[in-house]
Short mmCIF file of C-alpha atoms in Angstrom, two decimals:
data_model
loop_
_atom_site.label_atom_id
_atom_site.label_comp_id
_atom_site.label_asym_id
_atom_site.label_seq_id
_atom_site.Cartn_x
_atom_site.Cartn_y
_atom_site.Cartn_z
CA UNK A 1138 4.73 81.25 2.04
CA UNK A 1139 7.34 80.94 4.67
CA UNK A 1140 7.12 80.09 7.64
CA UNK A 1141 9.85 79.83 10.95
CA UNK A 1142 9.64 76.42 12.73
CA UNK A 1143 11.52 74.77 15.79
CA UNK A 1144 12.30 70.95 16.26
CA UNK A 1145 10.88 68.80 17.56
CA UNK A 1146 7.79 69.38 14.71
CA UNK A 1147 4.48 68.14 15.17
CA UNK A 1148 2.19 66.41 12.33
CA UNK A 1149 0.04 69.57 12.27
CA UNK A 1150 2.90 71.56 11.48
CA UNK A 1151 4.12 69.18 9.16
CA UNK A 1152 0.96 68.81 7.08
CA UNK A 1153 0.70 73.05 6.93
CA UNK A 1154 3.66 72.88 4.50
CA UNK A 1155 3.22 72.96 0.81
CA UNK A 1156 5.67 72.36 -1.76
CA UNK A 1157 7.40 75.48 -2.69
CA UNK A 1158 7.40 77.17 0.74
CA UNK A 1159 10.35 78.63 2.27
CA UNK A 1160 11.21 77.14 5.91
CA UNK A 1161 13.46 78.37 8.67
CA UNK A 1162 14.27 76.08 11.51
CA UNK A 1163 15.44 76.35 14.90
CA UNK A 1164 16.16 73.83 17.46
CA UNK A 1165 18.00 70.53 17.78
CA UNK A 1166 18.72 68.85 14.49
CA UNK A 1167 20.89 65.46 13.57
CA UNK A 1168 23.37 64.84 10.48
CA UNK A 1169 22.86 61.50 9.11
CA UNK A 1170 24.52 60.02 5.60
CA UNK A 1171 25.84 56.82 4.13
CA UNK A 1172 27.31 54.78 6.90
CA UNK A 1173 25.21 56.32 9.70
CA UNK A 1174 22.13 55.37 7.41
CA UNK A 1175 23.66 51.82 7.18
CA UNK A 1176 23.08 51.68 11.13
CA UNK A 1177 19.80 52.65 11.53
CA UNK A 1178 19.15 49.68 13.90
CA UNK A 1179 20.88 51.72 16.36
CA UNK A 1180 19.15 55.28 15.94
CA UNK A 1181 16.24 54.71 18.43
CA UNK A 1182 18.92 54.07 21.38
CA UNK A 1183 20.56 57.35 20.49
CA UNK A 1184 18.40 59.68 19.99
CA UNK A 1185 14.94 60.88 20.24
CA UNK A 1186 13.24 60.42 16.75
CA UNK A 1187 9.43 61.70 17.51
CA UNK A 1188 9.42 65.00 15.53
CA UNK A 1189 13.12 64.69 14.76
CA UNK A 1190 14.80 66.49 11.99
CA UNK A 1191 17.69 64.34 10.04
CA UNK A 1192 20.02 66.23 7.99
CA UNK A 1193 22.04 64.93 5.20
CA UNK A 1194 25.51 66.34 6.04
CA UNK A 1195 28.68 65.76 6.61
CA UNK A 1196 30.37 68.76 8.36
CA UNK A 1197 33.47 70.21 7.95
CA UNK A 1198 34.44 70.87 11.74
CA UNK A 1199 37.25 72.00 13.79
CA UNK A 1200 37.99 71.83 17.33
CA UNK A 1201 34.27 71.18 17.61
CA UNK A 1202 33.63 74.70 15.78
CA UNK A 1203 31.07 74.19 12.49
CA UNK A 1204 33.63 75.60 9.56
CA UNK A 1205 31.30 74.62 6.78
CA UNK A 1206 28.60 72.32 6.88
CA UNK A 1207 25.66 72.54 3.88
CA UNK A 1208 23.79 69.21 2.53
CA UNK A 1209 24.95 65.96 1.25
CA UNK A 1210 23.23 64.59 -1.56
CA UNK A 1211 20.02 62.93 -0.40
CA UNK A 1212 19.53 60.31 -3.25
CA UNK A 1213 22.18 57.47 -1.54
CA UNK A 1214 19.79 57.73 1.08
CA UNK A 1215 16.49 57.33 -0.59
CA UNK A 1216 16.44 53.41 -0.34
CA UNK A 1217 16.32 54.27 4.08
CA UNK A 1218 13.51 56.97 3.57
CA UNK A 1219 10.06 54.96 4.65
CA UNK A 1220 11.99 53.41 7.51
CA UNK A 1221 13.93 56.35 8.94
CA UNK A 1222 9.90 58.43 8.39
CA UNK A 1223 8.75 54.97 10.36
CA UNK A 1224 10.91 55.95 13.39
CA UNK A 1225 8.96 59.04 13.66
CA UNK A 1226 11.03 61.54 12.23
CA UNK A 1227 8.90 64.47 10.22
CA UNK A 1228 11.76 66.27 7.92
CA UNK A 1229 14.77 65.50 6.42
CA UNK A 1230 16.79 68.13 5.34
CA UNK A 1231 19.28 67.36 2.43
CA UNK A 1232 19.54 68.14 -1.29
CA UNK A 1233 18.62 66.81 -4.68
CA UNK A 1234 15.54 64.82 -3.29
CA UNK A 1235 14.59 61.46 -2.62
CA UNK A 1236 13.36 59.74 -5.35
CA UNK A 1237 10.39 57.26 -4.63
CA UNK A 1238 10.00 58.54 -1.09
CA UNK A 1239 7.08 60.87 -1.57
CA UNK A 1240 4.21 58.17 -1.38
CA UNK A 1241 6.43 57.15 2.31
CA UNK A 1242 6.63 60.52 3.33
CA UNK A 1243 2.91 61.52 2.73
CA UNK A 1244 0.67 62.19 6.00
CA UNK A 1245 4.02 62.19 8.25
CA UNK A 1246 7.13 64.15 6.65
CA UNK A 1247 8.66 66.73 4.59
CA UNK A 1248 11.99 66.74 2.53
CA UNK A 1249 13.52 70.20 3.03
CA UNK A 1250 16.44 71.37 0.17
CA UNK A 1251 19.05 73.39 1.61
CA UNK A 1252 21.17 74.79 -1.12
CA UNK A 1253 24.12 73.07 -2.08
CA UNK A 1254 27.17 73.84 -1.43
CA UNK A 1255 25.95 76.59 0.85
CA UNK A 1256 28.29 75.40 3.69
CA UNK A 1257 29.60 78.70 4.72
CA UNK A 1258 26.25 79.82 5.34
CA UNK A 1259 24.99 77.14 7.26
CA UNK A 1260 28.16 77.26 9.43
CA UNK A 1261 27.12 80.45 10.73
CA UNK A 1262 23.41 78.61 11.62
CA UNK A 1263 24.43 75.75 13.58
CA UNK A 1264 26.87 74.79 16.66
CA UNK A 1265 27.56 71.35 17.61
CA UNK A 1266 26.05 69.62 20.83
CA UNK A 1267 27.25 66.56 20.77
CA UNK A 1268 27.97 63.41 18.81
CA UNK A 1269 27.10 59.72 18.24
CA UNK A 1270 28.63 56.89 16.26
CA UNK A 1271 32.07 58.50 16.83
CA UNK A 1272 33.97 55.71 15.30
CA UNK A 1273 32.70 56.82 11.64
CA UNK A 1274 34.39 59.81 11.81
CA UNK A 1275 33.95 63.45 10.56
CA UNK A 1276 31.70 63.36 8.15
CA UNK A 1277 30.00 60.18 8.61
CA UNK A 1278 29.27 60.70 12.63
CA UNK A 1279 25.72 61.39 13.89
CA UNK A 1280 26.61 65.30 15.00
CA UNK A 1281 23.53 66.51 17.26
CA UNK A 1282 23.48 70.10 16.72
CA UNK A 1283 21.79 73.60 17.52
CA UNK A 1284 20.34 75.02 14.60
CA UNK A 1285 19.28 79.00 14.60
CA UNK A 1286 17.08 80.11 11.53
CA UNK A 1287 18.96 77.44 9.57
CA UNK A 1288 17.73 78.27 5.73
CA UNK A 1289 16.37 79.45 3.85
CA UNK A 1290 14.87 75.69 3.30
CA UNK A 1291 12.24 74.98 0.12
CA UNK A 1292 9.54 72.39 0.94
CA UNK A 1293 10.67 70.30 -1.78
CA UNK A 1294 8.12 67.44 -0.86
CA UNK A 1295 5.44 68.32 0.90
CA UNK A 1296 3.24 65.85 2.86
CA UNK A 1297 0.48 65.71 0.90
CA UNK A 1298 2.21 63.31 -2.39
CA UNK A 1299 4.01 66.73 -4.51
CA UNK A 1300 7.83 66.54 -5.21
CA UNK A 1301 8.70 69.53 -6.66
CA UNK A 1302 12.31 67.34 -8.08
CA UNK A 1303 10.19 64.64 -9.67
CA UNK A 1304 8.21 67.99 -11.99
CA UNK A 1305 11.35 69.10 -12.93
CA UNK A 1306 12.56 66.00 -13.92
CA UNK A 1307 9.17 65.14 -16.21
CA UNK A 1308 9.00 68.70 -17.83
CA UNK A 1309 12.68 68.05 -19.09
CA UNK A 1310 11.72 64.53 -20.30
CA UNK A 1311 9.19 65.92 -22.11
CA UNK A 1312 11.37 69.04 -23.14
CA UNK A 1313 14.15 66.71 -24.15
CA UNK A 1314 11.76 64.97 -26.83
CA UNK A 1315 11.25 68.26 -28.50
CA UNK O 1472 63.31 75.70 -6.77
CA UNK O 1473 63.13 74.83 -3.22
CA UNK O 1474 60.59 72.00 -2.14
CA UNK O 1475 59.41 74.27 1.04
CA UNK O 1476 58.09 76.58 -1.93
CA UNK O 1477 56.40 74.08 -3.42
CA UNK O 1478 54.68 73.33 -0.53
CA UNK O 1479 54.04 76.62 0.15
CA UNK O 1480 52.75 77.63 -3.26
CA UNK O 1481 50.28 74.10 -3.09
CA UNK O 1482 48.87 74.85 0.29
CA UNK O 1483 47.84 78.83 -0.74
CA UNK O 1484 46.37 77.59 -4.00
CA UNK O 1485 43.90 75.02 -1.93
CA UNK O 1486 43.23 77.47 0.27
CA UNK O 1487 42.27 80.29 -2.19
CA UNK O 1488 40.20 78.11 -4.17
CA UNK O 1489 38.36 76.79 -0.98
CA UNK O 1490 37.31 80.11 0.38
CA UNK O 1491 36.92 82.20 -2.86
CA UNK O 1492 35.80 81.45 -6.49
CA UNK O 1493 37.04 82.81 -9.77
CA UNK O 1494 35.63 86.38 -9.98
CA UNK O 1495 34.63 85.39 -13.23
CA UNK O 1496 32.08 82.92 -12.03
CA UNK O 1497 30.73 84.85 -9.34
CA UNK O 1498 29.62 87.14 -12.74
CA UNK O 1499 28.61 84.41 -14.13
CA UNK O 1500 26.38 83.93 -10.98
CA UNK O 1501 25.47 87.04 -10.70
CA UNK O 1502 24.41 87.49 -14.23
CA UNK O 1503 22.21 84.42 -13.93
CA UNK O 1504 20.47 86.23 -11.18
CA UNK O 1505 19.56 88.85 -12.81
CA UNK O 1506 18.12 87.07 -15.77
CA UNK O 1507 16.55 84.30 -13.70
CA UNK O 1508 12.56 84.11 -13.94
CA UNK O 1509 11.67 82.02 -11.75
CA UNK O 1510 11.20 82.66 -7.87
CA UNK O 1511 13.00 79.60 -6.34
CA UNK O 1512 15.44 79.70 -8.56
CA UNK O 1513 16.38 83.28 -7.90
CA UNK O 1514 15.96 82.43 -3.79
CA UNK O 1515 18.63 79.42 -4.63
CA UNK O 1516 21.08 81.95 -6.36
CA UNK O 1517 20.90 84.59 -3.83
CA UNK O 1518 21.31 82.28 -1.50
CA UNK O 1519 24.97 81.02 -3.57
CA UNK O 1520 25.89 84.58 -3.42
CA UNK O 1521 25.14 85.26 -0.03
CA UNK O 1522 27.34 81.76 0.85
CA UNK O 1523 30.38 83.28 -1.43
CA UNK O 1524 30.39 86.38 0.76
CA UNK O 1525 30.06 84.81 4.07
CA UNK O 1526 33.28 82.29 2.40
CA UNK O 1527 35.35 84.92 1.66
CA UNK O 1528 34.88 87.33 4.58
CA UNK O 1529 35.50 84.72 7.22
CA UNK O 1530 37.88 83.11 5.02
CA UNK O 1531 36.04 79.36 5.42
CA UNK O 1532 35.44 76.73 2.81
CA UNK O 1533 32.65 77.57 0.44
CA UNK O 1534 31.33 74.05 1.24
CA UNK O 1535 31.67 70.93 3.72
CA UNK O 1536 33.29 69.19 0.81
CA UNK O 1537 36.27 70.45 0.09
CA UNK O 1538 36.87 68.01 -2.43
CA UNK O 1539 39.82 65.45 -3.82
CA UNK O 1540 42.55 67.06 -4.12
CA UNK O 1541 43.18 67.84 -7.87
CA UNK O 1542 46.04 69.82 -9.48
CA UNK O 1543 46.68 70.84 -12.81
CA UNK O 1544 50.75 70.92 -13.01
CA UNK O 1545 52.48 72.99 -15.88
CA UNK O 1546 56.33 72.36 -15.48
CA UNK O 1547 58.66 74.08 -17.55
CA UNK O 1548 60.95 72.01 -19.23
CA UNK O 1549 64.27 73.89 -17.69
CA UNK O 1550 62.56 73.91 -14.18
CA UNK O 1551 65.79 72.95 -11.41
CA UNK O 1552 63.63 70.32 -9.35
CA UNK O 1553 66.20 67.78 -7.43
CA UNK O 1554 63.13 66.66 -4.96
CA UNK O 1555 60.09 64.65 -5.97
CA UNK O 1556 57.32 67.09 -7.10
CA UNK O 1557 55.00 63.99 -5.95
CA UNK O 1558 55.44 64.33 -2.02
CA UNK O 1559 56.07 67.63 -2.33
CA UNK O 1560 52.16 68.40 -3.52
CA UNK O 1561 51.29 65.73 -1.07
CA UNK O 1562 52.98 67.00 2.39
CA UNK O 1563 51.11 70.97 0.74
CA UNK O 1564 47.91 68.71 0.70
CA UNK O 1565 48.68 67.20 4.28
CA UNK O 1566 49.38 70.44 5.43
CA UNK O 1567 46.35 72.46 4.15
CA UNK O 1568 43.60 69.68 5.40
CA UNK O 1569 45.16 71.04 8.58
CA UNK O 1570 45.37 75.06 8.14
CA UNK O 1571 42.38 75.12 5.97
CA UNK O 1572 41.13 73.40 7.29
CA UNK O 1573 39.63 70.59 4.80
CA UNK O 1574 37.54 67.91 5.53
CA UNK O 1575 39.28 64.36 5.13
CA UNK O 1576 37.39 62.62 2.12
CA UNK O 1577 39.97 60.47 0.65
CA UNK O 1578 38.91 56.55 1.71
CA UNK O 1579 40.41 53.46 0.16
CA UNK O 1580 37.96 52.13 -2.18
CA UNK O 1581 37.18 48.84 -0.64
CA UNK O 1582 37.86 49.13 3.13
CA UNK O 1583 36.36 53.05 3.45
CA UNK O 1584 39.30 53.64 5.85
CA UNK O 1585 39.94 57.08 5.87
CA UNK O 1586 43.75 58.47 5.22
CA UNK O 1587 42.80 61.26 7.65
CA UNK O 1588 44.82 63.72 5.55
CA UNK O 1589 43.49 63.51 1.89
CA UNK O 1590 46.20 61.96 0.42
CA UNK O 1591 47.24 58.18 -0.24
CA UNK O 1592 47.62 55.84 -3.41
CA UNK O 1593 46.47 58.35 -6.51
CA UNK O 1594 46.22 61.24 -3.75
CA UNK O 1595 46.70 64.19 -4.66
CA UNK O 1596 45.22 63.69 -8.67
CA UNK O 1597 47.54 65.14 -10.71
CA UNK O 1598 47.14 66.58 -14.44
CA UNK O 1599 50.94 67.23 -16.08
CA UNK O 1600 52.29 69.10 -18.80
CA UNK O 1601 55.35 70.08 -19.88
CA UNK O 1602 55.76 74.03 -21.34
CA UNK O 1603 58.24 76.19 -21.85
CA UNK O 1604 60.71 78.07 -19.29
CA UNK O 1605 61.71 77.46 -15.81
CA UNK O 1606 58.73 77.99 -13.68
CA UNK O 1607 56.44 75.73 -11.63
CA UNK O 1608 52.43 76.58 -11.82
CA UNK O 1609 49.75 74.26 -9.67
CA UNK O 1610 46.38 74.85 -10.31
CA UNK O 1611 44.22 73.89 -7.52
CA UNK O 1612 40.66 72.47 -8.98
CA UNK O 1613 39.29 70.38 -5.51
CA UNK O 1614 36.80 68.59 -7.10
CA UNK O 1615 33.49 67.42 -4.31
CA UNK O 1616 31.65 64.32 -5.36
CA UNK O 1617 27.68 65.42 -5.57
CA UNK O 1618 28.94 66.80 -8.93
CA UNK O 1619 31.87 64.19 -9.32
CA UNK O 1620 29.29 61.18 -9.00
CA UNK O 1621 27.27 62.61 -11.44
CA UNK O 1622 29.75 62.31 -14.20
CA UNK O 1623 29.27 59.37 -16.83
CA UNK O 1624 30.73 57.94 -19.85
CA UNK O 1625 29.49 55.76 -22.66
CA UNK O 1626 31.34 54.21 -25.65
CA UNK O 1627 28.81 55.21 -28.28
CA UNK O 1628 27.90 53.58 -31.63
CA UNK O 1629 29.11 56.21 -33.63
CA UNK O 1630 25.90 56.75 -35.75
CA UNK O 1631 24.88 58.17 -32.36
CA UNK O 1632 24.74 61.77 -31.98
CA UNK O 1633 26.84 62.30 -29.04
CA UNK O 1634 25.84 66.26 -27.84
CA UNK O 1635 22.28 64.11 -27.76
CA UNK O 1636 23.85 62.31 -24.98
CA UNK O 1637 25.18 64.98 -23.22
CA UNK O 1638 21.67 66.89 -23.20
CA UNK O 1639 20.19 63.67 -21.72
CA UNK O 1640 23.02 63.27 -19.02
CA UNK O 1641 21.90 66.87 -17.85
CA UNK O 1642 18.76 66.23 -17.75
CA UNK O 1643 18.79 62.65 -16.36
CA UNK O 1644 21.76 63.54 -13.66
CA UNK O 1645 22.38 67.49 -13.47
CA UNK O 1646 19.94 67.87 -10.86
CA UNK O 1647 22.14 66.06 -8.39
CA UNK O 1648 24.83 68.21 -9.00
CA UNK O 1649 24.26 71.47 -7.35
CA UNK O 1650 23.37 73.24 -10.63
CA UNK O 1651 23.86 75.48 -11.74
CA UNK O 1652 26.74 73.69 -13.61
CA UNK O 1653 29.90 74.25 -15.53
CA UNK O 1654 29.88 70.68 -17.90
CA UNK O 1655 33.42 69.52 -19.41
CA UNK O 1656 32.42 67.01 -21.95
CA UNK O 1657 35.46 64.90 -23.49
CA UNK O 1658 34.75 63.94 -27.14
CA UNK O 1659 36.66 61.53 -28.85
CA UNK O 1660 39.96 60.20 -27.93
CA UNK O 1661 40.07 56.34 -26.29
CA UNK O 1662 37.66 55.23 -23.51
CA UNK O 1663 40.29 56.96 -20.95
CA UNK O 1664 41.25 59.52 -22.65
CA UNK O 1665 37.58 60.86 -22.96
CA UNK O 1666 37.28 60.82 -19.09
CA UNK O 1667 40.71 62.99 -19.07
CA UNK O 1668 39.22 65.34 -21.38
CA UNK O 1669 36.37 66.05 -19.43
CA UNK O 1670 37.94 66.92 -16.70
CA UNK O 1671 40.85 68.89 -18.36
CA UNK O 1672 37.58 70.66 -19.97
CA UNK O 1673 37.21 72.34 -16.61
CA UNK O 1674 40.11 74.00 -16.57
CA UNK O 1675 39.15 75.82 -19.40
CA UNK O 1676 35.85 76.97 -18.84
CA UNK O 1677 33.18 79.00 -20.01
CA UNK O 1678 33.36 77.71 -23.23
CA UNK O 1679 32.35 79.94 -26.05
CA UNK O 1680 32.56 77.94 -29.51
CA UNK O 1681 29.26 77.81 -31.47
CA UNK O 1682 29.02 74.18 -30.50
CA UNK O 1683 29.84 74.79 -26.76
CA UNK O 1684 26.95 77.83 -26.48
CA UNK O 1685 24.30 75.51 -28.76
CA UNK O 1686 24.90 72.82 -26.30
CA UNK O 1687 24.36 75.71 -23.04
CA UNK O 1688 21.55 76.94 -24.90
CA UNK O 1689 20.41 73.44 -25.12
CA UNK O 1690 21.12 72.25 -21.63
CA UNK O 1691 19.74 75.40 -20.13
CA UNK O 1692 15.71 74.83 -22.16
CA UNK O 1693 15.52 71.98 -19.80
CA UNK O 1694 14.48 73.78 -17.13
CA UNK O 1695 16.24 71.77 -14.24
CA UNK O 1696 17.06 75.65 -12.63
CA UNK O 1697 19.36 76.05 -10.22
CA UNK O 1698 19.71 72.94 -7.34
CA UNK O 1699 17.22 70.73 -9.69
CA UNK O 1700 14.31 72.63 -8.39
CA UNK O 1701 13.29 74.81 -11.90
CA UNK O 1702 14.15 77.85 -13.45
CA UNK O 1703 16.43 79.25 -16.19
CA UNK O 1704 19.79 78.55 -15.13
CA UNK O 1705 21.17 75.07 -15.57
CA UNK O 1706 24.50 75.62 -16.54
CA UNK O 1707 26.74 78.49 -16.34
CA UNK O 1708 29.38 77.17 -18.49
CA UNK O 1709 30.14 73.79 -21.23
CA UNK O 1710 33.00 73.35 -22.78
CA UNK O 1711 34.32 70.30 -25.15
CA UNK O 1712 37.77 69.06 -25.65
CA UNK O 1713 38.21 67.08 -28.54
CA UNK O 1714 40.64 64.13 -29.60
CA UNK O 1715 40.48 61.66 -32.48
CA UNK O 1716 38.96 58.48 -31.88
CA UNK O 1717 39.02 55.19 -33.81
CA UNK O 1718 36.96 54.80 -36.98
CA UNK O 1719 34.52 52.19 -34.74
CA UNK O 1720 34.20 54.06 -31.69
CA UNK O 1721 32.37 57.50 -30.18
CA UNK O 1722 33.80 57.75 -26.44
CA UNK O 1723 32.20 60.69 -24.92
CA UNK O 1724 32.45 61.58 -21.33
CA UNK O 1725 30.74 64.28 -19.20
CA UNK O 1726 32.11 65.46 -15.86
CA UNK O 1727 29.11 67.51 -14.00
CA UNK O 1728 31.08 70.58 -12.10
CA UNK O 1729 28.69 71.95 -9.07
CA UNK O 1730 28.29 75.74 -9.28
CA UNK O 1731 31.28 76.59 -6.80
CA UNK O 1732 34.05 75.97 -9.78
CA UNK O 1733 36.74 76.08 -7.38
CA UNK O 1734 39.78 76.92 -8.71
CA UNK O 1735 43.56 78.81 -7.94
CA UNK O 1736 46.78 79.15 -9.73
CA UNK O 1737 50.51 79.69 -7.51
CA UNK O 1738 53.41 79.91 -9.60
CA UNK O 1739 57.22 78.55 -8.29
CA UNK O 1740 60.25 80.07 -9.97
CA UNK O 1741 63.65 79.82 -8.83
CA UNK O 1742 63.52 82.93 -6.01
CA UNK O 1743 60.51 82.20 -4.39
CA UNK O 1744 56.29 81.40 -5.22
CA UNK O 1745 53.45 84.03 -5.95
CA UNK O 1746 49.73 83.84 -6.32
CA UNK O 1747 47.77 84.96 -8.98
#
């Protein structure tokens, strides 16, 4: 099913998502990875989390122009999932998954996988609005952007406990004892 | 050969391998597409080839990380070069984060403080050999880190069956990597050298040895699909370089390559630079 969203989401809209869905989403959306995880403290003075969207990115701008900007992988930040899902945000947008987070993000969030190394693409989807924690740079800043039909998205975990990464990862277990 | 050459030659191989791929792995892409079976997977693959065309026809990076830069250097053993070859790649490195433009991902490893310009101690990574004649080629292969960080060695016992490790590393770590992958495994050698050859594996990809396709057929029956999320396509591409190793060790190393193998070759000769 797919289905064409704008930020800020809602829990309704959150919990209508199943895993395997295709999302496109418009509206304001934040980038987020390592070092802007690492001051999370700071995030509810910034910016306003109820129904946010966090994306794990680090663009490639210029001159405040989006050249290429697709997802960062999502794992280094899996150990910030349940609290960043406390501060009321209901996706986060990245790629590879979060392992462990499904049982934080059940009831309240969805991971959404942008594909990798689709930066071109996405460039074309978002414009930049504005910026916080300016001192980490480029591709560590908080960029708040615009986001038009960014995707296509999968629901890779879905609010309701299925994470279409951790399947995968069994059947191969399984496949590898063969 | 003149230095501004050089320099020239290094900052049109970045930025051809940035913006466009091998046509040989967009086939390779394009053949997976057609053969792929499963409906995510083929949305994921589209969606790669839809990202290569919007690359090339705006002439922007394929993705937001552009890499460390990483050249493969043949120099020819009667090449005139009275300038160091060093700063030469590194001012074509400076320049190119620039005109590319690239983003700036080199960091020192303890501080995180950003060179700004992708060079610095180690920066630009450089592979060297020494062939015949007079010419000068660079090989661009920017290498990102969601595959790079995925890479592992191990210093087996050498009962172990060491394509039995590589398998497992797919399956364990190849989702991270933005499959589907090209996988340079390093076999044998010293605990060094099999990192080396793993990388140096790259720049000889697809493989197509009986071992290389058993271990594709192998990695692909895992069904990690293309971005970890299922399918048929794991790996486009594995390739093993092989050195001798002592009679007590089994070094084997695997460096994960993302699907956008991103590579370009310029060649420097005494009148001037050209791109393949």
């Amino acid at each position: 099913m797919e289905h064409r969203l704008r930020t800020p989401l809602t829990s309704e809209e959150v919990l209508l998502l199943r895993a395997g869905d295709i999302v496109w989403l418009s509206g304001t959306i934040y980038t987020a990875r390592d070092k802007a995880h690492a001051r999370l403290s700071s995030w509810r003075d910034l910016i306003p989390l109820e129904g946010a969207v966090i994306y794990h990115c680090g663009p490639l701008l210029s001159g405040g122009d989006v050249i290429s900007a697709g997802p960062t992988t999502s794992g280094r930040m899996a150990r910030y999932a349940s609290q960043v899902v406390d501060l009321g945000v209901r996706a986060i947008i990245g790629k590879g998954g979060l392992p462990g987070a499904a049982d934080c993000l059940r009831g309240r969030a969805v991971y959404l996988a942008y594909p990798g190394g689709c930066g071109a693409s996405a460039s074309g989807q978002l414009r930049v609005k504005g910026s916080f924690l300016s001192d980490l740079g480029m591709a560590e800043s908080i960029w708040e952007m615009e986001a038009d039909d960014l995707g296509p998205m999968v629901v890779a975990i879905d609010a309701h406990g299925r994470d279409l990464y951790e399947e995968v990862r069994t059947r191969a277990q399984e496949r590898l004892k063969c | 050969m003149r230095r501004e050459d050089v320099v020239e030659a290094c900052v049109s191989a970045l930025r051809r391998a940035e913006t466009t791929l091998p046509p040989w792995v967009e086939d390779l892409i394009r053949s997976a597409r057609d053969a792929e079976g499963d409906s995510l997977a083929l949305s994921n693959l589209e969606a790669i080839l839809e990202n290569i065309q919007a690359a090339a026809s705006r002439g922007l990076p394929l993705c937001q990380d552009t890499g460390l830069p990483v050249f493969h250097i043949l120099l020819g053993r009667k090449a005139d070069l009275d300038f160091s070859l060093e700063e030469a790649l590194a001012e074509g490195v400076r320049r190119a984060t620039l005109e590319v433009p690239l983003r700036p991902n080199a960091v020192d490893p303890l501080s995180r403080i950003n060179s700004g310009d992708n060079t610095g101690p180690g920066m630009p990574a450089l592979i060297v050999d020494l062939v015949d004649g007079r010419d000068l080629s660079i090989t661009a292969l920017p290498k990102g880190a969601g595959s790079e960080n995925m890479s592992v060695i191990a210093m087996l016992n050498p009962v172990d069956d060491p394509l039995e490790f590589v398998v497992r590393a797919v399956a364990e770590r190849g989702g991270n990597a933005c499959p589907p992958l090209f996988v340079g495994v390093g076999l044998g050698g010293t605990f060094d050298g099999a990192a080396a050859l793993s990388k140096r594996a790259l720049l000889r990809m697809p493989g197509s040895s009986p071992l290389e396709l058993e271990l594709l057929e192998r990695i692909n029956s895992l069904g990690i699909g293309p971005m970890g999320l299922g399918g048929d396509t794991t790996a486009l591409g594995v390739k093993v370089e092989r050195a001798c190793c002592h009679t007590a060790s089994l070094p084997v190393a695997v460096n994960m390559q993302c699907w956008a193998h991103r590579m370009a070759t310029s060649i420097v000769g005494e009148d001037g630079w050209s791109i393949a």
